[in-house]
Amino acid sequence: MTEGDAANSPSAEVSQKPNLAAEQALVRRAKDGDMAAYDELIQMYQERIYATIYHMTANHEDANDLAQDTFIKAYQALRSFKGGSSFYTWIYRIAVNKTINFLKQRRHKGHLSLNELDFHAENDPDLIALISDKTPQREVGLKELKEKLNMAMQRLSEPHRLVVTLHDVQGLAHEEIAEIMECNIGTVRSRLFYARQQLQGYLADYLK
Amino acid sequence: MPHPEDNFDTLRRALKLKRHEQPPPGYFTGFSREVISRIRRDGLHTRISALEAVTWEAPWLERVLGWFQARPLYPSLAAMAACLVVIGGVIYSERPAVTAAESGTATIGQPQEIAGFGAAPAAPRAPEMGFGSGPLGALPPGSTLFDRSRSLQTAPVFGVTNLLQPPQP
């Protein structure tokens, strides 16, 4: 992670990785058919996998289906998992590939099914400042900003949306994103820059 | 290369909002149970298909398949192109035989026709039934169409070989 990333890292808590040894032990047991071990692995990653897919699709129902499919497919393919990368990266890759394939097949783009904001949102100092000081129309609340953000995200191409989701929303490091997306770090950085530029343009009225 | 962190503070603060979008309360409580029950119900914990095994060994293949699934027109065009290539290949592979046959008749027949305008034909021609331009062109000098029709009347029904003989003076 770069210094800039570390300083502005959106959520160290979001990208916390579980204990690698414990993870490996669970993977080994799950490979031997221990469903309880696989259940634990699901619980370790379900929120992050769901969130990644949700931010990509902006649709709760689709995210639910795809997250379930991801864990099912991962279980089926567990025997072919050789441990070249961490299980964490591996399952992210499955989720990302599934989601991108799904988005390419989805005919109509527009349907959003957004989740509600949790109660912490109203107390987030960054968001309070953004709404009260930066927004030209004062009546625009968090809810409207959420919708505008999601609509702007949906206008990005899948790879650009994915980079923003993984880095700015989920807090993954560039290196991890490069590994998940199977590209180099330079590509991740340039995609991130371009995606932010695009988003800034789409949200210009709300972010002045 | 521009550093991606440049001048995007406001945007990044706005994107923090997305972290507060949460599924309905209790959603994750039963999530793993549902996945496990689906795995058990569908018997998926037994084997994976050969195609899935291959795509796991070669992830790029999965991307290619996904790309094709997303654009059904392209695989159709690719299949049509493949069919055309196969058909073209079959036609092309049979063509040399046909050409050889064609060139064989040409080498046998053509000099005779040319020779027919000269003196007498040197060798028997390939059997022809007397229609088309070849036999007419092959009339020996001095003979007329009338002579030829007479010789046809005397010839047996299947005596095609008579046509090949020069008419008797």
Coordinates of C-alpha atoms in Angstrom, one line a residue:
Chain A
M1 CA 0.0 0.0 0.0
T2 CA 1.3 3.5 -0.8
E3 CA 1.7 6.2 1.7
G4 CA -1.2 8.0 0.2
D5 CA -3.3 4.9 0.5
A6 CA -2.3 4.4 4.1
A7 CA -3.1 7.9 5.0
N8 CA -6.4 8.1 3.2
S9 CA -7.3 4.5 3.4
P10 CA -11.0 4.4 3.5
S11 CA -11.4 1.5 5.7
A12 CA -8.6 -0.5 7.3
E13 CA -11.4 -2.3 9.1
V14 CA -13.0 -3.3 5.8
S15 CA -10.0 -4.8 4.3
Q16 CA -8.7 -6.6 7.4
K17 CA -7.5 -10.1 6.4
P18 CA -8.2 -13.1 8.6
N19 CA -5.5 -15.2 10.1
L20 CA -3.8 -16.9 7.2
A21 CA -2.9 -20.1 9.2
A22 CA -6.5 -20.5 10.4
E23 CA -7.7 -19.9 6.9
Q24 CA -5.4 -22.5 5.5
A25 CA -6.5 -25.0 8.1
L26 CA -10.2 -24.4 7.3
V27 CA -9.5 -24.7 3.5
R28 CA -7.7 -28.1 4.1
R29 CA -10.7 -29.4 6.2
A30 CA -13.2 -28.1 3.7
K31 CA -11.3 -29.9 0.9
D32 CA -11.7 -33.1 2.8
G33 CA -15.4 -32.6 2.8
D34 CA -15.9 -30.9 6.2
M35 CA -18.9 -28.7 5.6
A36 CA -18.6 -27.1 9.0
A37 CA -15.2 -25.8 8.0
Y38 CA -16.6 -24.4 4.8
D39 CA -19.4 -22.8 6.7
E40 CA -16.8 -21.0 8.7
L41 CA -15.0 -19.8 5.6
I42 CA -18.3 -18.5 4.2
Q43 CA -18.9 -16.6 7.4
M44 CA -15.4 -15.1 7.2
Y45 CA -16.0 -13.6 3.8
Q46 CA -19.7 -13.3 3.2
E47 CA -19.9 -9.7 4.0
R48 CA -17.0 -8.6 1.8
I49 CA -18.1 -10.8 -1.1
Y50 CA -21.7 -9.6 -0.9
A51 CA -20.6 -6.0 -0.6
T52 CA -18.3 -6.2 -3.6
I53 CA -21.0 -7.7 -5.8
Y54 CA -23.6 -5.3 -4.4
H55 CA -21.5 -2.2 -5.2
M56 CA -20.9 -3.6 -8.7
T57 CA -24.6 -4.4 -9.5
A58 CA -26.4 -1.8 -7.3
N59 CA -29.0 -4.4 -6.8
H60 CA -29.6 -6.4 -3.6
E61 CA -31.3 -9.4 -5.2
D62 CA -28.7 -9.8 -7.8
A63 CA -25.9 -9.5 -5.2
N64 CA -27.6 -12.1 -3.1
D65 CA -27.8 -14.6 -5.9
L66 CA -24.3 -14.0 -7.2
A67 CA -22.8 -14.1 -3.7
Q68 CA -24.4 -17.5 -3.1
D69 CA -23.3 -18.7 -6.5
T70 CA -19.8 -17.6 -5.8
F71 CA -19.6 -19.7 -2.6
I72 CA -21.1 -22.7 -4.3
K73 CA -18.7 -22.5 -7.2
A74 CA -15.8 -22.0 -4.9
Y75 CA -16.8 -25.1 -3.0
Q76 CA -17.1 -27.1 -6.2
A77 CA -13.6 -25.9 -7.3
L78 CA -12.0 -26.2 -3.9
R79 CA -10.1 -29.3 -4.9
S80 CA -8.4 -27.4 -7.7
F81 CA -7.4 -24.6 -5.3
K82 CA -3.6 -25.2 -5.0
G83 CA -2.9 -22.4 -2.6
G84 CA -0.8 -20.3 -5.1
S85 CA -2.7 -17.3 -3.8
S86 CA -4.6 -16.8 -0.6
F87 CA -8.1 -18.2 -0.3
Y88 CA -9.2 -14.6 0.2
T89 CA -7.8 -13.5 -3.2
W90 CA -9.0 -16.6 -4.8
I91 CA -12.6 -16.2 -3.7
Y92 CA -12.6 -12.6 -4.6
R93 CA -11.5 -13.5 -8.1
I94 CA -14.4 -15.9 -8.4
A95 CA -16.9 -13.3 -7.2
V96 CA -15.4 -10.7 -9.6
N97 CA -15.5 -13.0 -12.6
K98 CA -19.0 -14.1 -11.9
T99 CA -20.2 -10.5 -11.5
I100 CA -18.5 -9.2 -14.6
N101 CA -20.0 -12.1 -16.6
F102 CA -23.4 -11.4 -15.1
L103 CA -23.2 -7.7 -15.9
K104 CA -22.2 -8.3 -19.5
Q105 CA -25.2 -10.6 -19.9
R106 CA -27.6 -8.3 -18.2
R107 CA -29.6 -6.7 -20.9
H108 CA -31.2 -3.7 -19.1
K109 CA -28.8 -1.7 -16.9
G110 CA -31.1 0.7 -15.1
H111 CA -32.8 -1.3 -12.4
L112 CA -31.4 -0.3 -9.0
S113 CA -32.4 -2.0 -5.8
L114 CA -30.4 -0.2 -3.2
N115 CA -29.9 -1.1 0.4
E116 CA -30.8 1.3 3.1
L117 CA -28.1 3.4 4.8
D118 CA -27.2 2.3 8.3
F119 CA -27.7 4.7 11.2
H120 CA -23.9 5.4 11.3
A121 CA -24.2 7.4 8.1
E122 CA -25.9 10.3 9.7
N123 CA -23.1 10.6 12.2
D124 CA -20.2 10.3 9.8
P125 CA -18.4 13.6 10.0
D126 CA -17.2 13.4 6.4
L127 CA -20.7 12.9 5.1
I128 CA -22.1 15.6 7.4
A129 CA -19.6 18.1 6.0
L130 CA -20.3 17.0 2.5
I131 CA -24.0 17.5 2.8
S132 CA -24.1 20.7 4.7
D133 CA -21.1 22.5 3.2
K134 CA -20.3 21.1 -0.2
T135 CA -23.7 20.5 -1.7
P136 CA -25.1 23.5 -3.6
Q137 CA -28.7 22.3 -3.0
R138 CA -29.0 22.1 0.7
E139 CA -32.0 19.9 0.6
V140 CA -30.1 17.1 -1.1
G141 CA -29.8 14.6 1.6
L142 CA -27.8 11.5 2.1
K143 CA -30.4 9.4 0.4
E144 CA -30.3 11.4 -2.8
L145 CA -26.6 11.5 -2.7
K146 CA -26.6 7.7 -2.4
E147 CA -28.8 7.3 -5.4
K148 CA -26.7 9.8 -7.5
L149 CA -23.5 7.9 -6.4
N150 CA -24.9 4.6 -7.5
M151 CA -26.1 5.9 -10.8
A152 CA -22.8 7.5 -11.5
M153 CA -21.0 4.2 -10.5
Q154 CA -23.2 2.3 -13.0
R155 CA -22.1 4.6 -15.8
L156 CA -18.5 3.4 -15.3
S157 CA -17.3 0.4 -17.3
E158 CA -17.0 -2.8 -15.2
P159 CA -13.2 -2.7 -14.7
H160 CA -13.3 0.9 -13.6
R161 CA -16.2 0.4 -11.3
L162 CA -14.5 -2.6 -9.9
V163 CA -11.3 -0.7 -9.1
V164 CA -13.3 2.0 -7.3
T165 CA -15.3 -0.5 -5.4
L166 CA -12.3 -2.5 -4.3
H167 CA -10.1 0.5 -3.4
D168 CA -12.3 3.4 -2.4
V169 CA -15.2 1.5 -1.0
Q170 CA -13.7 -1.7 0.3
G171 CA -10.3 -0.4 1.1
L172 CA -8.1 -3.0 -0.7
A173 CA -4.6 -2.2 -1.5
H174 CA -3.5 -1.7 -5.1
E175 CA -1.4 -4.9 -5.0
E176 CA -4.4 -7.0 -3.8
I177 CA -6.6 -5.5 -6.5
A178 CA -3.9 -6.3 -9.1
E179 CA -3.8 -9.9 -7.9
I180 CA -7.6 -10.2 -8.0
M181 CA -8.0 -8.6 -11.4
E182 CA -4.9 -10.4 -12.8
C183 CA -3.3 -7.2 -14.1
N184 CA -0.3 -5.1 -13.0
I185 CA -0.4 -2.3 -10.4
G186 CA 0.1 0.4 -13.0
T187 CA -3.1 -0.7 -14.7
V188 CA -4.9 -0.6 -11.4
R189 CA -3.6 3.0 -10.7
S190 CA -4.4 4.3 -14.1
R191 CA -7.9 2.8 -14.0
L192 CA -8.5 4.2 -10.6
F193 CA -7.5 7.7 -11.7
Y194 CA -9.6 7.5 -14.8
A195 CA -12.6 6.2 -12.9
R196 CA -12.4 8.9 -10.3
Q197 CA -12.1 11.5 -13.0
Q198 CA -15.3 10.1 -14.6
L199 CA -17.1 10.0 -11.3
Q200 CA -16.1 13.5 -10.4
G201 CA -17.5 14.7 -13.7
Y202 CA -20.8 12.8 -13.3
L203 CA -21.2 14.2 -9.7
A204 CA -20.0 17.7 -10.4
D205 CA -23.2 19.3 -9.2
Y206 CA -23.0 17.5 -5.9
L207 CA -19.4 17.7 -5.1
K208 CA -18.6 21.4 -5.6
Chain B
M1 CA 1.6 8.9 -14.5
P2 CA -0.8 11.0 -12.4
H3 CA -1.1 9.8 -8.8
P4 CA -4.6 8.5 -8.3
E5 CA -5.0 10.1 -4.9
D6 CA -4.7 13.6 -6.4
N7 CA -7.6 16.0 -6.0
F8 CA -10.2 13.5 -5.2
D9 CA -10.7 14.1 -1.5
T10 CA -14.4 15.2 -1.9
L11 CA -15.2 12.3 -4.1
R12 CA -13.6 9.8 -1.8
R13 CA -15.5 11.2 1.1
A14 CA -18.7 10.9 -0.9
L15 CA -17.8 7.3 -1.7
K16 CA -17.6 6.5 2.0
L17 CA -21.4 6.7 1.9
K18 CA -21.5 3.5 0.0
R19 CA -20.0 1.7 3.0
H20 CA -23.1 2.5 4.9
E21 CA -25.4 0.8 2.5
Q22 CA -26.3 -2.4 4.3
P23 CA -28.6 -5.3 3.5
P24 CA -31.7 -5.9 5.6
P25 CA -30.9 -6.7 9.3
G26 CA -30.3 -10.4 9.9
Y27 CA -29.5 -11.0 6.2
F28 CA -26.1 -12.6 6.9
T29 CA -27.3 -14.7 9.8
G30 CA -28.8 -17.4 7.5
F31 CA -26.6 -16.8 4.5
S32 CA -24.0 -19.5 5.0
R33 CA -26.7 -22.0 6.1
E34 CA -28.5 -21.3 2.8
V35 CA -25.4 -21.8 0.8
I36 CA -24.5 -25.1 2.5
S37 CA -28.1 -26.4 2.1
R38 CA -27.9 -25.5 -1.6
I39 CA -24.7 -27.4 -1.9
R40 CA -26.2 -30.4 -0.2
R41 CA -29.5 -30.3 -2.0
D42 CA -28.0 -30.1 -5.4
G43 CA -25.4 -32.8 -4.6
L44 CA -22.7 -30.3 -5.6
H45 CA -20.3 -31.6 -3.0
T46 CA -19.6 -34.7 -5.1
R47 CA -18.0 -33.9 -8.4
I48 CA -17.4 -31.0 -10.8
S49 CA -18.0 -31.2 -14.5
A50 CA -15.2 -31.7 -16.9
L51 CA -15.8 -28.2 -18.4
E52 CA -15.6 -26.6 -15.0
A53 CA -12.4 -28.5 -14.2
V54 CA -10.9 -27.2 -17.4
T55 CA -12.0 -23.7 -16.8
W56 CA -10.5 -23.8 -13.3
E57 CA -7.2 -24.9 -14.7
A58 CA -7.3 -22.2 -17.4
P59 CA -9.2 -19.2 -16.1
W60 CA -8.7 -17.4 -19.4
L61 CA -11.0 -20.0 -21.0
E62 CA -13.8 -19.0 -18.6
R63 CA -13.4 -15.4 -19.7
V64 CA -13.5 -16.4 -23.3
L65 CA -16.6 -18.4 -22.7
G66 CA -18.2 -15.6 -20.7
W67 CA -17.4 -13.2 -23.5
F68 CA -19.1 -15.5 -26.0
Q69 CA -22.1 -15.9 -23.8
A70 CA -22.5 -12.2 -23.5
R71 CA -22.4 -11.8 -27.3
P72 CA -24.4 -14.6 -28.9
L73 CA -24.0 -13.1 -32.3
Y74 CA -20.2 -13.6 -32.4
P75 CA -20.2 -17.4 -31.7
S76 CA -22.9 -17.7 -34.4
L77 CA -20.7 -15.9 -36.9
A78 CA -17.7 -17.8 -35.8
A79 CA -19.6 -21.1 -36.2
M80 CA -20.8 -20.0 -39.7
A81 CA -17.2 -19.0 -40.6
A82 CA -16.0 -22.4 -39.4
C83 CA -18.6 -24.2 -41.5
L84 CA -17.7 -22.2 -44.5
V85 CA -14.0 -23.0 -44.0
V86 CA -14.9 -26.7 -43.7
I87 CA -17.1 -26.7 -46.8
G88 CA -14.5 -24.7 -48.7
G89 CA -11.9 -27.1 -47.7
V90 CA -13.9 -30.1 -48.9
I91 CA -14.6 -28.4 -52.2
Y92 CA -11.0 -27.4 -52.6
S93 CA -9.8 -30.9 -51.8
E94 CA -12.0 -32.4 -54.4
R95 CA -11.2 -29.9 -57.0
P96 CA -7.8 -31.3 -58.2
A97 CA -9.4 -34.6 -59.1
V98 CA -12.0 -32.8 -61.2
T99 CA -9.4 -30.6 -62.8
A100 CA -7.3 -33.6 -63.7
A101 CA -10.4 -35.3 -65.3
E102 CA -11.1 -32.1 -67.2
S103 CA -7.6 -31.6 -68.3
G104 CA -7.5 -35.3 -69.3
T105 CA -10.4 -34.9 -71.7
A106 CA -8.8 -31.7 -73.0
T107 CA -5.5 -33.4 -73.7
I108 CA -7.2 -36.3 -75.5
G109 CA -10.0 -34.6 -77.2
Q110 CA -8.7 -31.2 -78.2
P111 CA -5.8 -32.2 -80.5
Q112 CA -8.2 -34.6 -82.2
E113 CA -10.7 -31.8 -82.9
I114 CA -7.9 -29.6 -84.1
A115 CA -6.6 -32.5 -86.1
G116 CA -10.1 -33.1 -87.5
F117 CA -9.7 -29.9 -89.5
G118 CA -6.6 -31.2 -91.0
A119 CA -6.2 -34.6 -92.5
A120 CA -7.6 -37.7 -90.8
P121 CA -8.0 -38.3 -87.1
A122 CA -5.1 -40.2 -85.8
A123 CA -6.7 -42.1 -83.0
P124 CA -10.2 -43.1 -82.0
R125 CA -12.0 -40.4 -80.2
A126 CA -13.8 -40.7 -76.9
P127 CA -17.4 -41.9 -77.6
E128 CA -19.7 -39.1 -78.4
M129 CA -23.3 -39.3 -79.4
G130 CA -23.2 -36.8 -82.2
F131 CA -24.7 -33.8 -80.5
G132 CA -22.8 -30.8 -79.5
S133 CA -20.3 -29.0 -81.6
G134 CA -17.4 -31.5 -81.3
P135 CA -18.4 -34.1 -83.9
L136 CA -19.5 -31.6 -86.4
G137 CA -16.2 -29.9 -86.2
A138 CA -14.5 -33.3 -86.6
L139 CA -15.8 -34.0 -90.0
P140 CA -13.1 -35.2 -92.3
P141 CA -12.4 -33.1 -95.4
G142 CA -14.5 -34.0 -98.3
S143 CA -17.4 -35.5 -96.3
T144 CA -20.7 -33.8 -95.9
L145 CA -23.3 -33.8 -93.2
F146 CA -25.5 -35.8 -95.6
D147 CA -22.8 -38.6 -95.9
R148 CA -22.6 -38.6 -92.2
S149 CA -26.3 -39.0 -91.6
R150 CA -26.3 -41.9 -94.0
S151 CA -23.6 -43.6 -92.1
L152 CA -25.6 -43.0 -88.9
Q153 CA -28.6 -44.8 -90.4
T154 CA -26.5 -47.9 -91.2
A155 CA -24.9 -47.9 -87.8
P156 CA -26.3 -50.1 -85.0
V157 CA -28.2 -48.3 -82.2
F158 CA -25.3 -48.5 -79.9
G159 CA -22.7 -48.4 -82.6
V160 CA -21.2 -45.3 -81.4
T161 CA -17.9 -46.4 -82.6
N162 CA -19.1 -46.0 -86.2
L163 CA -19.2 -42.3 -85.6
L164 CA -15.6 -42.5 -84.7
Q165 CA -14.6 -44.1 -88.0
P166 CA -14.0 -41.8 -90.9
P167 CA -16.8 -42.3 -93.4
Q168 CA -15.9 -44.7 -96.2
P169 CA -15.6 -43.0 -99.6

